[in-house]
CSV table of C-alpha atoms in Angstrom, one decimal:
chain,number,residue,atom,x,y,z
Y,1,MET,CA,-4.9,25.2,-15.1
Y,2,ALA,CA,-8.7,25.7,-15.3
Y,3,SER,CA,-9.3,23.6,-18.4
Y,4,ASP,CA,-10.2,20.1,-19.7
Y,5,CYS,CA,-6.7,19.0,-18.7
Y,6,ILE,CA,-4.6,18.7,-15.6
Y,7,GLN,CA,-0.9,19.4,-15.4
Y,8,LEU,CA,0.4,16.9,-12.8
Y,9,SER,CA,3.6,18.9,-12.1
Y,10,PRO,CA,4.5,22.5,-13.0
Y,11,THR,CA,7.6,21.4,-14.9
Y,12,ASP,CA,5.6,19.0,-17.2
Y,13,ASN,CA,5.5,19.7,-21.0
Y,14,ILE,CA,2.2,17.7,-21.3
Y,15,ALA,CA,-1.2,17.9,-19.6
Y,16,VAL,CA,-3.6,15.0,-19.2
Y,17,LEU,CA,-7.2,15.1,-20.4
Y,18,THR,CA,-9.6,15.0,-17.4
Y,19,ARG,CA,-12.6,14.0,-19.6
Y,20,SER,CA,-13.2,12.1,-22.8
Y,21,VAL,CA,-13.6,14.4,-25.8
Y,22,GLY,CA,-15.2,13.8,-29.2
Y,23,ALA,CA,-13.6,14.4,-32.6
Y,24,GLU,CA,-13.4,18.2,-33.4
Y,25,ASP,CA,-14.8,19.1,-29.9
Y,26,ALA,CA,-13.5,22.3,-28.4
Y,27,VAL,CA,-10.9,21.4,-25.7
Y,28,ARG,CA,-9.7,24.0,-23.3
Y,29,ILE,CA,-6.0,23.8,-22.3
Y,30,GLY,CA,-5.2,26.8,-20.1
Y,31,ASP,CA,-6.4,29.9,-21.9
Y,32,ALA,CA,-6.3,28.3,-25.4
Y,33,THR,CA,-8.8,26.1,-27.2
Y,34,PHE,CA,-7.8,23.2,-29.4
Y,35,SER,CA,-9.6,20.4,-31.2
Y,36,PHE,CA,-8.5,16.9,-32.4
Y,37,PRO,CA,-9.4,15.0,-35.5
Y,38,GLN,CA,-10.2,11.9,-33.5
Y,39,ALA,CA,-12.0,11.2,-30.1
Y,40,LEU,CA,-9.6,11.0,-27.1
Y,41,GLY,CA,-10.3,9.3,-23.8
Y,42,LEU,CA,-9.6,10.6,-20.3
Y,43,GLY,CA,-5.9,10.2,-19.5
Y,44,HIS,CA,-4.5,11.0,-23.0
Y,45,LYS,CA,-1.7,13.5,-23.1
Y,46,ILE,CA,-1.7,16.9,-24.8
Y,47,ALA,CA,1.5,19.0,-25.3
Y,48,CYS,CA,1.2,22.2,-23.3
Y,49,ARG,CA,4.6,23.5,-24.5
Y,50,ALA,CA,6.4,23.1,-27.9
Y,51,ILE,CA,8.6,20.0,-27.8
Y,52,GLN,CA,11.7,19.5,-29.9
Y,53,PRO,CA,12.6,16.1,-31.5
Y,54,GLY,CA,14.5,14.0,-28.9
Y,55,GLU,CA,13.3,16.2,-26.0
Y,56,LYS,CA,12.1,14.3,-22.8
Y,57,ILE,CA,8.4,14.1,-22.3
Y,58,LEU,CA,7.8,15.1,-18.7
Y,59,LYS,CA,4.8,13.9,-16.6
Y,60,TYR,CA,4.7,14.0,-12.8
Y,61,GLY,CA,7.9,16.0,-13.3
Y,62,ALA,CA,9.6,12.9,-14.5
Y,63,PRO,CA,10.8,11.7,-18.0
Y,64,ILE,CA,8.4,9.1,-19.3
Y,65,GLY,CA,10.0,8.9,-22.8
Y,66,SER,CA,11.2,11.3,-25.5
Y,67,ALA,CA,9.7,12.9,-28.6
Y,68,THR,CA,10.4,11.3,-32.0
Y,69,GLN,CA,9.4,14.5,-33.9
Y,70,ALA,CA,8.6,18.1,-33.2
Y,71,ILE,CA,5.4,18.5,-31.3
Y,72,GLN,CA,3.3,21.7,-31.3
Y,73,VAL,CA,1.4,23.1,-28.3
Y,74,GLY,CA,-2.0,21.4,-28.2
Y,75,GLU,CA,-1.0,18.3,-30.1
Y,76,HIS,CA,-1.9,14.8,-29.0
Y,77,VAL,CA,1.2,13.0,-27.5
Y,78,HIS,CA,1.2,9.3,-27.9
Y,79,LEU,CA,2.7,6.3,-29.7
Y,80,HIS,CA,3.0,8.2,-33.0
Y,81,ASN,CA,5.3,11.0,-31.8
Y,82,MET,CA,7.1,9.7,-28.6
Y,83,LYS,CA,8.9,6.6,-27.5
Y,84,SER,CA,10.0,4.8,-24.4
Y,85,ASP,CA,13.6,5.4,-23.1
Y,86,TYR,CA,13.3,2.5,-20.8
Y,87,LEU,CA,15.9,-0.2,-21.3
Y,88,PRO,CA,14.8,-3.2,-19.3
Y,89,THR,CA,17.8,-4.8,-17.5
Y,90,TYR,CA,16.1,-8.2,-17.5
Y,91,THR,CA,14.8,-10.6,-20.1
Y,92,LEU,CA,12.7,-13.8,-19.7
Y,93,GLU,CA,15.9,-15.8,-20.5
Y,94,ALA,CA,17.9,-13.9,-17.9
Y,95,GLY,CA,15.2,-14.4,-15.4
Y,96,ARG,CA,15.2,-18.2,-16.0
Y,97,GLU,CA,19.0,-18.2,-15.7
Y,98,PHE,CA,18.9,-16.2,-12.5
Y,99,HIS,CA,16.4,-18.5,-10.9
Y,100,ALA,CA,18.2,-21.6,-12.0
Y,101,THR,CA,21.3,-20.4,-10.2
Y,102,PRO,CA,21.3,-21.9,-6.7
K,1,MET,CA,6.7,19.1,16.5
K,2,ASN,CA,2.9,19.2,16.3
K,3,THR,CA,0.7,16.9,18.4
K,4,LEU,CA,-1.4,14.5,16.3
K,5,ILE,CA,-3.7,13.3,19.0
K,6,GLU,CA,-4.0,13.6,22.8
K,7,ARG,CA,-5.1,10.1,23.7
K,8,SER,CA,-3.1,7.5,21.9
K,9,TRP,CA,-2.4,4.1,23.6
K,10,LEU,CA,1.1,4.0,25.1
K,11,ARG,CA,2.6,0.6,24.8
K,12,ALA,CA,5.2,-0.9,27.1
K,13,ASP,CA,7.8,-1.1,24.2
K,14,GLY,CA,7.6,2.7,23.7
K,15,ARG,CA,5.4,2.7,20.6
K,16,LYS,CA,2.0,4.3,20.4
K,17,GLY,CA,-1.2,3.1,18.9
K,18,ILE,CA,-4.3,4.8,17.5
K,19,ARG,CA,-6.6,1.8,18.2
K,20,ASN,CA,-6.7,-0.7,21.1
K,21,THR,CA,-7.5,-3.9,19.3
K,22,LEU,CA,-7.9,-7.4,20.8
K,23,VAL,CA,-6.4,-9.7,18.2
K,24,VAL,CA,-7.9,-13.3,18.1
K,25,ALA,CA,-5.5,-15.3,15.9
K,26,TYR,CA,-5.8,-18.8,14.6
K,27,LEU,CA,-2.4,-20.5,13.9
K,28,VAL,CA,-3.8,-23.0,11.3
K,29,GLU,CA,-7.0,-23.2,9.2
K,30,CYS,CA,-8.2,-26.0,11.5
K,31,ALA,CA,-8.5,-23.5,14.3
K,32,HIS,CA,-10.2,-20.8,12.2
K,33,HIS,CA,-13.9,-21.6,13.1
K,34,VAL,CA,-13.2,-21.7,16.8
K,35,ALA,CA,-11.3,-18.4,16.7
K,36,ARG,CA,-14.1,-16.8,14.7
K,37,GLU,CA,-16.8,-18.0,17.2
K,38,ILE,CA,-14.7,-16.5,20.0
K,39,GLN,CA,-14.2,-13.2,18.3
K,40,MET,CA,-17.7,-12.6,16.9
K,41,PRO,CA,-19.4,-11.4,20.2
K,42,TYR,CA,-16.6,-8.9,20.8
K,43,ARG,CA,-16.5,-7.3,17.3
K,44,GLU,CA,-18.1,-4.1,18.7
K,45,SER,CA,-15.5,-4.1,21.5
K,46,GLY,CA,-12.7,-4.0,19.0
K,47,ALA,CA,-11.9,-7.7,18.6
K,48,HIS,CA,-10.3,-8.5,15.2
K,49,LEU,CA,-9.7,-11.9,13.6
K,50,ILE,CA,-6.5,-12.7,11.9
K,51,GLY,CA,-4.6,-16.0,11.3
K,52,PHE,CA,-2.3,-18.2,9.2
K,53,SER,CA,-3.9,-21.1,7.4
K,54,GLY,CA,-0.9,-23.2,6.6
K,55,CYS,CA,0.0,-26.4,8.5
K,56,TYR,CA,3.7,-26.2,7.7
K,57,PRO,CA,5.9,-23.6,9.5
K,58,ASN,CA,7.5,-20.7,7.5
K,59,ASP,CA,9.8,-18.0,8.8
K,60,TYR,CA,8.1,-15.2,7.0
K,61,SER,CA,4.6,-16.1,8.3
K,62,PHE,CA,5.9,-16.4,11.9
K,63,ARG,CA,7.6,-13.0,11.5
K,64,MET,CA,4.5,-11.5,10.1
K,65,MET,CA,2.3,-12.9,12.9
K,66,ARG,CA,4.8,-11.6,15.5
K,67,SER,CA,4.9,-8.2,14.0
K,68,LEU,CA,1.1,-8.0,13.7
K,69,CYS,CA,0.4,-9.2,17.2
K,70,THR,CA,2.9,-6.7,18.7
K,71,HIS,CA,1.7,-3.8,16.5
K,72,PRO,CA,1.1,-0.6,18.4
K,73,ASN,CA,-2.7,-0.7,17.5
K,74,VAL,CA,-3.0,-4.1,19.3
K,75,GLY,CA,-3.6,-4.2,23.1
K,76,GLY,CA,-3.9,-7.9,23.7
K,77,VAL,CA,-3.9,-11.2,21.9
K,78,LEU,CA,-5.7,-14.6,22.1
K,79,LEU,CA,-4.0,-17.4,20.1
K,80,LEU,CA,-5.9,-20.5,18.9
K,81,SER,CA,-4.0,-23.6,18.0
K,82,LEU,CA,-5.3,-26.9,16.9
K,83,GLY,CA,-2.3,-28.7,18.4
K,84,CYS,CA,-0.6,-30.6,15.7
K,85,GLU,CA,0.2,-27.8,13.2
K,86,GLY,CA,3.8,-26.7,12.7
K,87,PHE,CA,3.5,-23.1,13.9
K,88,ASN,CA,5.8,-22.1,16.7
K,89,ARG,CA,2.9,-21.2,19.0
K,90,ASN,CA,4.9,-20.9,22.3
K,91,GLY,CA,7.5,-18.7,20.6
K,92,LEU,CA,4.7,-16.4,19.4
K,93,ARG,CA,3.0,-16.3,22.8
K,94,ASP,CA,6.3,-15.5,24.5
K,95,ALA,CA,7.2,-12.8,22.0
K,96,ILE,CA,3.8,-11.1,22.6
K,97,ARG,CA,4.1,-11.3,26.4
K,98,ALA,CA,7.6,-9.9,26.2
K,99,SER,CA,6.2,-6.9,24.4
K,100,GLY,CA,4.1,-6.2,27.6
K,101,ARG,CA,0.8,-7.3,26.1
K,102,PRO,CA,-1.6,-9.7,27.7
K,103,CYS,CA,-1.6,-12.9,25.7
K,104,GLU,CA,-3.4,-16.3,26.1
K,105,LEU,CA,-2.9,-19.5,24.1
K,106,LEU,CA,-5.6,-22.2,23.7
K,107,VAL,CA,-4.8,-25.5,22.2
K,108,ILE,CA,-8.1,-27.1,20.9
K,109,GLN,CA,-6.8,-30.7,21.2
K,110,ASN,CA,-5.9,-30.0,24.9
K,111,SER,CA,-9.1,-28.0,25.7
K,112,GLY,CA,-11.9,-30.6,25.2
K,113,GLY,CA,-12.8,-29.7,21.6
K,114,THR,CA,-14.8,-27.1,19.8
K,115,ARG,CA,-17.5,-26.0,22.3
K,116,SER,CA,-15.4,-26.0,25.5
K,117,THR,CA,-12.5,-24.1,23.7
K,118,ILE,CA,-15.0,-21.5,22.4
K,119,ALA,CA,-16.4,-21.1,26.0
K,120,SER,CA,-12.9,-20.8,27.6
K,121,GLY,CA,-11.8,-18.6,24.8
K,122,ARG,CA,-14.6,-16.1,25.4
K,123,GLU,CA,-13.7,-16.0,29.1
K,124,ARG,CA,-10.1,-15.2,28.3
K,125,ALA,CA,-11.2,-12.7,25.7
K,126,GLU,CA,-13.2,-10.8,28.3
K,127,ALA,CA,-10.3,-10.9,30.8
K,128,ILE,CA,-7.9,-9.5,28.2
K,129,LEU,CA,-10.4,-6.8,27.2
K,130,THR,CA,-10.7,-5.8,30.9
K,131,GLU,CA,-6.9,-5.6,31.2
K,132,MET,CA,-6.7,-3.6,27.9
K,133,ALA,CA,-9.2,-1.0,29.2
K,134,SER,CA,-6.6,0.2,31.7
K,135,GLN,CA,-3.9,0.7,29.2
K,136,PRO,CA,-2.2,4.1,29.7
K,137,ARG,CA,-3.1,6.9,27.2
K,138,GLY,CA,-1.1,9.9,26.2
K,139,PRO,CA,-0.3,12.4,23.4
K,140,MET,CA,1.2,11.2,20.1
K,141,LEU,CA,3.1,13.5,17.7
K,142,THR,CA,2.7,13.5,13.9
K,143,SER,CA,6.4,12.4,13.8
K,144,GLU,CA,5.3,9.1,15.6
K,145,LEU,CA,2.8,8.2,12.9
K,146,CYS,CA,3.4,5.5,10.3
K,147,VAL,CA,1.2,5.5,7.2
K,148,GLY,CA,1.2,2.9,4.4
K,149,THR,CA,-0.2,3.2,0.9
K,150,VAL,CA,-1.5,0.7,-1.6
K,151,CYS,CA,-3.6,0.9,-4.8
K,152,GLY,CA,-6.2,-1.6,-6.0
K,153,GLY,CA,-9.0,-1.8,-8.5
K,154,SER,CA,-7.1,0.9,-10.5
K,155,ASP,CA,-8.5,2.5,-13.7
K,156,GLY,CA,-7.5,5.4,-15.9
K,157,THR,CA,-8.2,7.9,-13.2
K,158,SER,CA,-6.0,6.4,-10.5
K,159,GLY,CA,-2.7,7.9,-11.8
K,160,ILE,CA,-4.3,11.4,-12.3
K,161,THR,CA,-6.1,12.0,-9.1
K,162,ALA,CA,-5.9,9.5,-6.1
K,163,ASN,CA,-2.3,8.4,-6.5
K,164,PRO,CA,-0.7,11.9,-6.9
K,165,GLY,CA,-3.1,13.2,-4.2
K,166,ILE,CA,-1.7,10.6,-1.8
K,167,GLY,CA,1.8,11.7,-2.9
K,168,ARG,CA,0.9,15.2,-1.9
K,169,ALA,CA,-0.2,13.9,1.5
K,170,PHE,CA,3.0,11.8,1.9
K,171,ASP,CA,5.1,14.9,1.2
K,172,GLN,CA,3.4,16.8,4.1
K,173,LEU,CA,3.6,13.8,6.5
K,174,VAL,CA,7.3,13.2,5.7
K,175,LYS,CA,8.0,16.9,6.2
K,176,ALA,CA,6.4,16.6,9.6
K,177,GLY,CA,8.7,13.7,10.5
K,178,ALA,CA,6.2,10.9,10.0
K,179,THR,CA,7.1,7.5,8.5
K,180,CYS,CA,5.5,6.7,5.1
K,181,ILE,CA,5.7,3.4,3.3
K,182,PHE,CA,4.9,2.6,-0.4
K,183,GLU,CA,5.2,-0.7,-2.0
K,184,GLU,CA,4.7,-3.1,-5.0
K,185,THR,CA,8.0,-3.1,-6.8
K,186,GLY,CA,6.3,-5.0,-9.6
K,187,GLU,CA,4.4,-1.9,-10.5
K,188,LEU,CA,7.5,0.3,-10.5
K,189,ILE,CA,9.2,-1.4,-13.4
K,190,GLY,CA,10.4,1.4,-15.7
K,191,CYS,CA,10.8,4.1,-13.1
K,192,GLU,CA,13.6,2.5,-11.1
K,193,GLN,CA,16.1,5.0,-12.3
K,194,ILE,CA,13.8,7.9,-11.5
K,195,MET,CA,13.2,6.4,-8.0
K,196,ALA,CA,16.9,5.6,-7.4
K,197,ALA,CA,17.7,9.3,-8.0
K,198,ARG,CA,15.7,10.1,-4.9
K,199,ALA,CA,17.6,7.7,-2.6
K,200,ALA,CA,19.2,9.1,0.5
K,201,THR,CA,22.6,7.4,-0.4
K,202,PRO,CA,24.2,5.9,-3.5
K,203,ALA,CA,24.2,2.5,-1.8
K,204,LEU,CA,20.5,2.7,-1.2
K,205,ALA,CA,19.9,3.7,-4.8
K,206,ALA,CA,21.5,0.5,-5.9
K,207,GLU,CA,19.3,-1.5,-3.5
K,208,LEU,CA,16.1,0.2,-4.8
K,209,THR,CA,17.1,-0.5,-8.5
K,210,ALA,CA,17.9,-4.1,-7.6
K,211,SER,CA,14.6,-4.6,-5.8
K,212,VAL,CA,12.7,-3.6,-9.0
K,213,GLU,CA,14.9,-5.8,-11.2
K,214,LYS,CA,14.2,-8.7,-8.8
K,215,ALA,CA,10.4,-8.0,-9.2
K,216,ALA,CA,10.8,-7.8,-13.0
K,217,ARG,CA,12.6,-11.2,-13.1
K,218,TYR,CA,10.1,-12.7,-10.7
K,219,TYR,CA,7.0,-11.7,-12.6
K,220,THR,CA,8.6,-12.4,-16.0
K,221,THR,CA,9.4,-15.9,-14.9
K,222,MET,CA,5.9,-16.4,-13.7
K,223,GLY,CA,4.6,-15.2,-17.1
K,224,HIS,CA,3.1,-11.9,-16.0
K,225,GLY,CA,3.9,-9.0,-18.3
K,226,SER,CA,3.6,-5.4,-17.2
K,227,PHE,CA,2.5,-3.3,-20.1
K,228,ALA,CA,-0.7,-4.5,-21.8
K,229,PRO,CA,-2.2,-3.2,-25.1
K,230,GLY,CA,-5.2,-1.9,-23.1
K,231,ASN,CA,-2.9,0.6,-21.4
K,232,ALA,CA,-2.3,2.4,-24.6
K,233,ASP,CA,-6.0,2.7,-25.2
K,234,GLY,CA,-6.2,4.5,-21.8
K,235,GLY,CA,-3.6,7.1,-23.0
K,236,LEU,CA,-0.5,5.5,-21.5
K,237,THR,CA,2.3,5.4,-24.0
K,238,THR,CA,5.3,3.9,-22.3
K,239,GLN,CA,6.2,1.4,-19.5
K,240,GLU,CA,7.8,4.2,-17.5
K,241,GLU,CA,4.7,6.3,-17.8
K,242,LYS,CA,2.5,3.5,-16.5
K,243,SER,CA,4.7,2.9,-13.5
K,244,MET,CA,4.9,6.6,-12.7
K,245,GLY,CA,1.2,6.5,-12.1
K,246,ALA,CA,1.6,4.0,-9.3
K,247,TYR,CA,4.9,5.6,-8.2
K,248,SER,CA,3.2,9.0,-7.8
K,249,LYS,CA,1.7,7.8,-4.5
K,250,SER,CA,5.2,8.1,-3.0
K,251,GLY,CA,5.2,11.9,-3.5
K,252,SER,CA,8.5,13.7,-4.0
K,253,SER,CA,10.4,13.3,-0.7
K,254,PRO,CA,13.9,11.7,-0.6
K,255,ILE,CA,13.7,7.9,-0.1
K,256,SER,CA,15.1,7.0,3.3
K,257,GLY,CA,15.2,3.2,3.1
K,258,LEU,CA,14.2,-0.1,1.6
K,259,ILE,CA,12.4,-2.5,4.0
K,260,LYS,CA,10.9,-6.0,3.8
K,261,PRO,CA,7.7,-7.3,5.4
K,262,GLY,CA,8.0,-7.1,9.2
K,263,ASP,CA,10.8,-4.5,9.2
K,264,VAL,CA,9.7,-1.5,11.2
K,265,PRO,CA,11.5,1.7,10.1
K,266,ARG,CA,13.5,3.2,13.0
K,267,THR,CA,13.3,6.8,11.9
K,268,GLY,CA,10.8,9.0,10.1
K,269,GLY,CA,10.9,9.3,6.3
K,270,LEU,CA,9.8,7.6,3.1
K,271,TYR,CA,10.4,3.9,2.7
K,272,LEU,CA,9.9,1.4,-0.2
K,273,LEU,CA,8.5,-1.9,1.0
K,274,ASP,CA,9.9,-4.8,-1.1
K,275,VAL,CA,7.1,-7.4,-1.2
K,276,VAL,CA,8.6,-9.7,-3.8
K,277,PRO,CA,10.2,-12.8,-2.2
K,278,ASP,CA,13.9,-13.5,-2.5
K,279,GLY,CA,15.3,-16.5,-4.4
K,280,GLU,CA,13.6,-18.8,-6.7
K,281,PRO,CA,9.8,-18.4,-7.1
K,282,ARG,CA,8.6,-21.0,-4.7
K,283,PHE,CA,5.1,-20.3,-3.3
K,284,GLY,CA,3.2,-19.0,-6.3
K,285,PHE,CA,2.0,-15.5,-6.9
K,286,PRO,CA,3.7,-13.0,-4.5
K,287,ASN,CA,0.6,-11.1,-3.4
K,288,ILE,CA,-2.7,-12.9,-4.2
K,289,ASN,CA,-4.8,-9.8,-3.5
K,290,ASP,CA,-4.7,-6.3,-2.1
K,291,ASN,CA,-5.1,-7.4,1.5
K,292,ALA,CA,-1.9,-9.5,1.4
K,293,GLU,CA,-0.1,-6.2,0.7
K,294,ILE,CA,-2.1,-4.3,3.4
K,295,ALA,CA,-1.1,-6.9,6.0
K,296,GLU,CA,2.6,-6.4,5.0
K,297,LEU,CA,2.3,-2.7,5.3
K,298,ILE,CA,0.7,-3.1,8.8
K,299,ALA,CA,3.5,-5.6,9.8
K,300,CYS,CA,5.9,-2.8,9.1
K,301,GLY,CA,4.2,-0.6,11.6
K,302,SER,CA,1.6,1.3,9.6
K,303,HIS,CA,-1.0,2.8,11.9
K,304,LEU,CA,-3.3,3.3,9.0
K,305,ILE,CA,-3.5,2.6,5.3
K,306,LEU,CA,-4.3,5.0,2.3
K,307,PHE,CA,-6.0,2.9,-0.4
K,308,ALA,CA,-6.3,4.4,-3.8
K,309,THR,CA,-9.0,2.9,-5.9
K,310,GLY,CA,-10.6,3.8,-9.3
K,311,ARG,CA,-13.0,1.0,-10.0
K,312,GLY,CA,-14.0,0.8,-6.3
K,313,SER,CA,-12.6,-1.6,-3.8
K,314,VAL,CA,-14.7,-2.0,-0.6
K,315,VAL,CA,-12.1,-3.7,1.6
K,316,GLY,CA,-10.8,-2.6,5.0
K,317,SER,CA,-8.4,-4.5,7.2
K,318,ALA,CA,-7.9,-6.0,10.6
K,319,ILE,CA,-5.6,-4.0,13.1
K,320,SER,CA,-5.2,-0.7,11.1
K,321,PRO,CA,-7.9,1.4,9.6
K,322,VAL,CA,-8.0,1.8,5.8
K,323,ILE,CA,-8.8,5.2,4.3
K,324,LYS,CA,-10.3,4.8,0.8
K,325,VAL,CA,-9.2,7.5,-1.6
K,326,CYS,CA,-11.5,7.3,-4.6
K,327,ALA,CA,-9.9,8.3,-8.0
K,328,ASN,CA,-13.0,8.1,-10.1
K,329,PRO,CA,-15.9,10.5,-9.5
K,330,GLU,CA,-18.5,8.1,-10.9
K,331,THR,CA,-17.3,5.3,-8.6
K,332,TYR,CA,-17.6,7.7,-5.7
K,333,ARG,CA,-21.2,8.3,-6.6
K,334,ASN,CA,-21.9,4.6,-7.1
K,335,LEU,CA,-20.2,3.5,-3.8
K,336,PRO,CA,-20.5,6.5,-1.5
K,337,GLU,CA,-20.7,4.5,1.8
K,338,ASP,CA,-17.4,2.7,1.0
K,339,MET,CA,-15.3,5.8,0.2
K,340,ASP,CA,-13.6,8.3,2.4
K,341,VAL,CA,-12.0,10.8,0.1
K,342,ASP,CA,-13.4,12.0,-3.2
K,343,ALA,CA,-10.1,12.6,-5.1
K,344,GLY,CA,-12.0,12.2,-8.5
K,345,ARG,CA,-13.6,15.6,-7.9
K,346,ILE,CA,-10.4,17.1,-9.5
K,347,LEU,CA,-11.7,15.7,-12.9
K,348,GLU,CA,-14.9,17.7,-12.5
K,349,GLY,CA,-13.2,21.0,-11.6
K,350,ARG,CA,-14.1,20.7,-7.9
K,351,GLY,CA,-10.6,20.8,-6.5
K,352,THR,CA,-6.9,20.6,-7.1
K,353,LEU,CA,-4.3,17.9,-6.3
K,354,ASP,CA,-3.1,20.1,-3.4
K,355,GLU,CA,-6.6,20.3,-2.0
K,356,VAL,CA,-7.1,16.6,-2.2
K,357,GLY,CA,-3.7,16.1,-0.5
K,358,ALA,CA,-4.8,18.4,2.3
K,359,GLU,CA,-8.1,16.5,2.6
K,360,ILE,CA,-6.2,13.2,2.9
K,361,VAL,CA,-4.1,14.6,5.7
K,362,GLN,CA,-7.2,15.8,7.5
K,363,SER,CA,-8.8,12.3,7.1
K,364,ILE,CA,-5.6,10.8,8.6
K,365,GLU,CA,-5.8,13.2,11.6
K,366,SER,CA,-9.5,12.5,12.3
K,367,THR,CA,-8.9,8.7,11.9
K,368,ALA,CA,-6.0,8.8,14.3
K,369,ALA,CA,-8.3,10.7,16.8
K,370,GLY,CA,-10.7,7.7,16.7
K,371,HIS,CA,-13.2,8.6,14.0
K,372,PRO,CA,-13.9,5.3,12.1
K,373,THR,CA,-13.2,5.2,8.4
K,374,ALA,CA,-15.9,4.0,6.0
K,375,SER,CA,-14.7,0.4,5.9
K,376,GLU,CA,-14.1,0.4,9.6
K,377,ALA,CA,-17.6,1.5,10.4
K,378,LEU,CA,-19.0,-1.1,8.0
K,379,GLY,CA,-17.1,-3.8,9.9
K,380,HIS,CA,-14.6,-4.7,7.2
K,381,GLN,CA,-11.7,-6.7,8.7
K,382,GLU,CA,-10.2,-8.5,5.7
K,383,PHE,CA,-7.0,-10.3,6.4
K,384,VAL,CA,-4.8,-12.8,4.4
K,385,LEU,CA,-1.4,-14.2,5.0
K,386,GLY,CA,0.4,-16.8,2.9
K,387,TYR,CA,3.8,-18.3,2.4
K,388,LYS,CA,6.9,-16.4,1.3
K,389,SER,CA,10.7,-16.3,1.9
K,390,PHE,CA,12.9,-13.3,2.3
K,391,SER,CA,16.6,-12.7,3.0
K,392,PRO,CA,17.2,-10.0,5.7
K,393,ILE,CA,17.9,-6.4,4.4
K,394,GLY,CA,21.5,-5.2,4.4
K,395,PRO,CA,22.9,-2.1,6.2
K,396,SER,CA,22.7,0.0,3.1
K,397,CYS,CA,18.9,-0.5,3.0
K,398,HIS,CA,18.3,1.6,6.1
K,399,PRO,CA,21.2,4.1,6.2
K,400,THR,CA,19.6,6.5,8.7
K,401,TYR,CA,19.5,3.8,11.4
K,402,GLN,CA,22.8,3.2,13.2
């Protein structure tokens, strides 16, 4: 999309800012214009579709976590409205046990 | 299948090279100076210096040296030994000669010391270069190309431009039958399930997942975390998101296999290189810098390396050319002579990921045809090799090879 964002895969429901933007700056996402109450750096995520609570957040066409609340198009997506779904299968303790085993 | 280049070097073992390098290799740090003095006058003739510093023998480093000295880009080898180190010098020389390459071995303690070893080394280097000049040449297909990728000096732009751009190039290469290798399982923590879903077989999927779990245990035991608070400032929210940035270099092709340093894939496709040692952490940090990973990618047969950088690495490598894909447009302007592809132009509306992917493929084609990359033209020949230990891969790691 010709905008201040890049969608890394056509199936993604978020786009990534390609430049840093100031608070209340006009930010182009596709054909629409949005603004944010706070400054956001390059790399931050903006919803390019409406996202339901619990829905997967897709970046590079892959799930990178899920929404913890409803997210509107043009809303900033970060720690406040999404969470990791990754369950580490290791712990420091397990690691020590593993390496102590001959 | 499309022809990549008309005049590759045809090696006796059936493999094909895009360069005809004379490797001068020291087998212990004590022979490093003599080896460098021999190599220096022949740098312009394609002589590269590599070596192993350790005095004590190690299966991994022997296997690495054997794979590198019999790499398709290598036409001949001169080995430099001090004499009392533990490296199996005769075994390495015999393996290189068995590959059909000219190879000479000089032992400093048996050659009258520094000056006379340098003098006889230069005579032998000239003789090997003369022999190498008559190596047969012939066409090479894209399907015979092997390309590795690494990222270093990453910043917030790497996962948006250079890494997915390399992924686009990998997709085209794999489609054409080429072999592509990505690596650093420690940077894939969090996307192992996503990666496993692309495995060619269920058994390979289990191996891919296990390799990332091994890396997680290894780095955790060594006290290195993976997701830092600074990542969130850069807009990254989750562990899996951070890892996807590095993982995006792999593109979207099915994953054909899991290999370890020195394993050369037998069929085209996309491979994960497991660089984290097996067993108890023994020799310190797995890869002390980017060039340790580059050497491992080359030992797996990579004819050239795609290096994604945001902050701006300047390194190249011995043996295989390095194509620098610059993620950050400001870095590209700051270090223009060190960069090959301006992937960061995407951020300034001067291109798309698909266009950058196509430009990377073009850069690969011109490099294969002999055009020097930026780091190659500047004379970069970084090389590093340390101690590691690995168990061999099992049959489920390379299901397409019977």
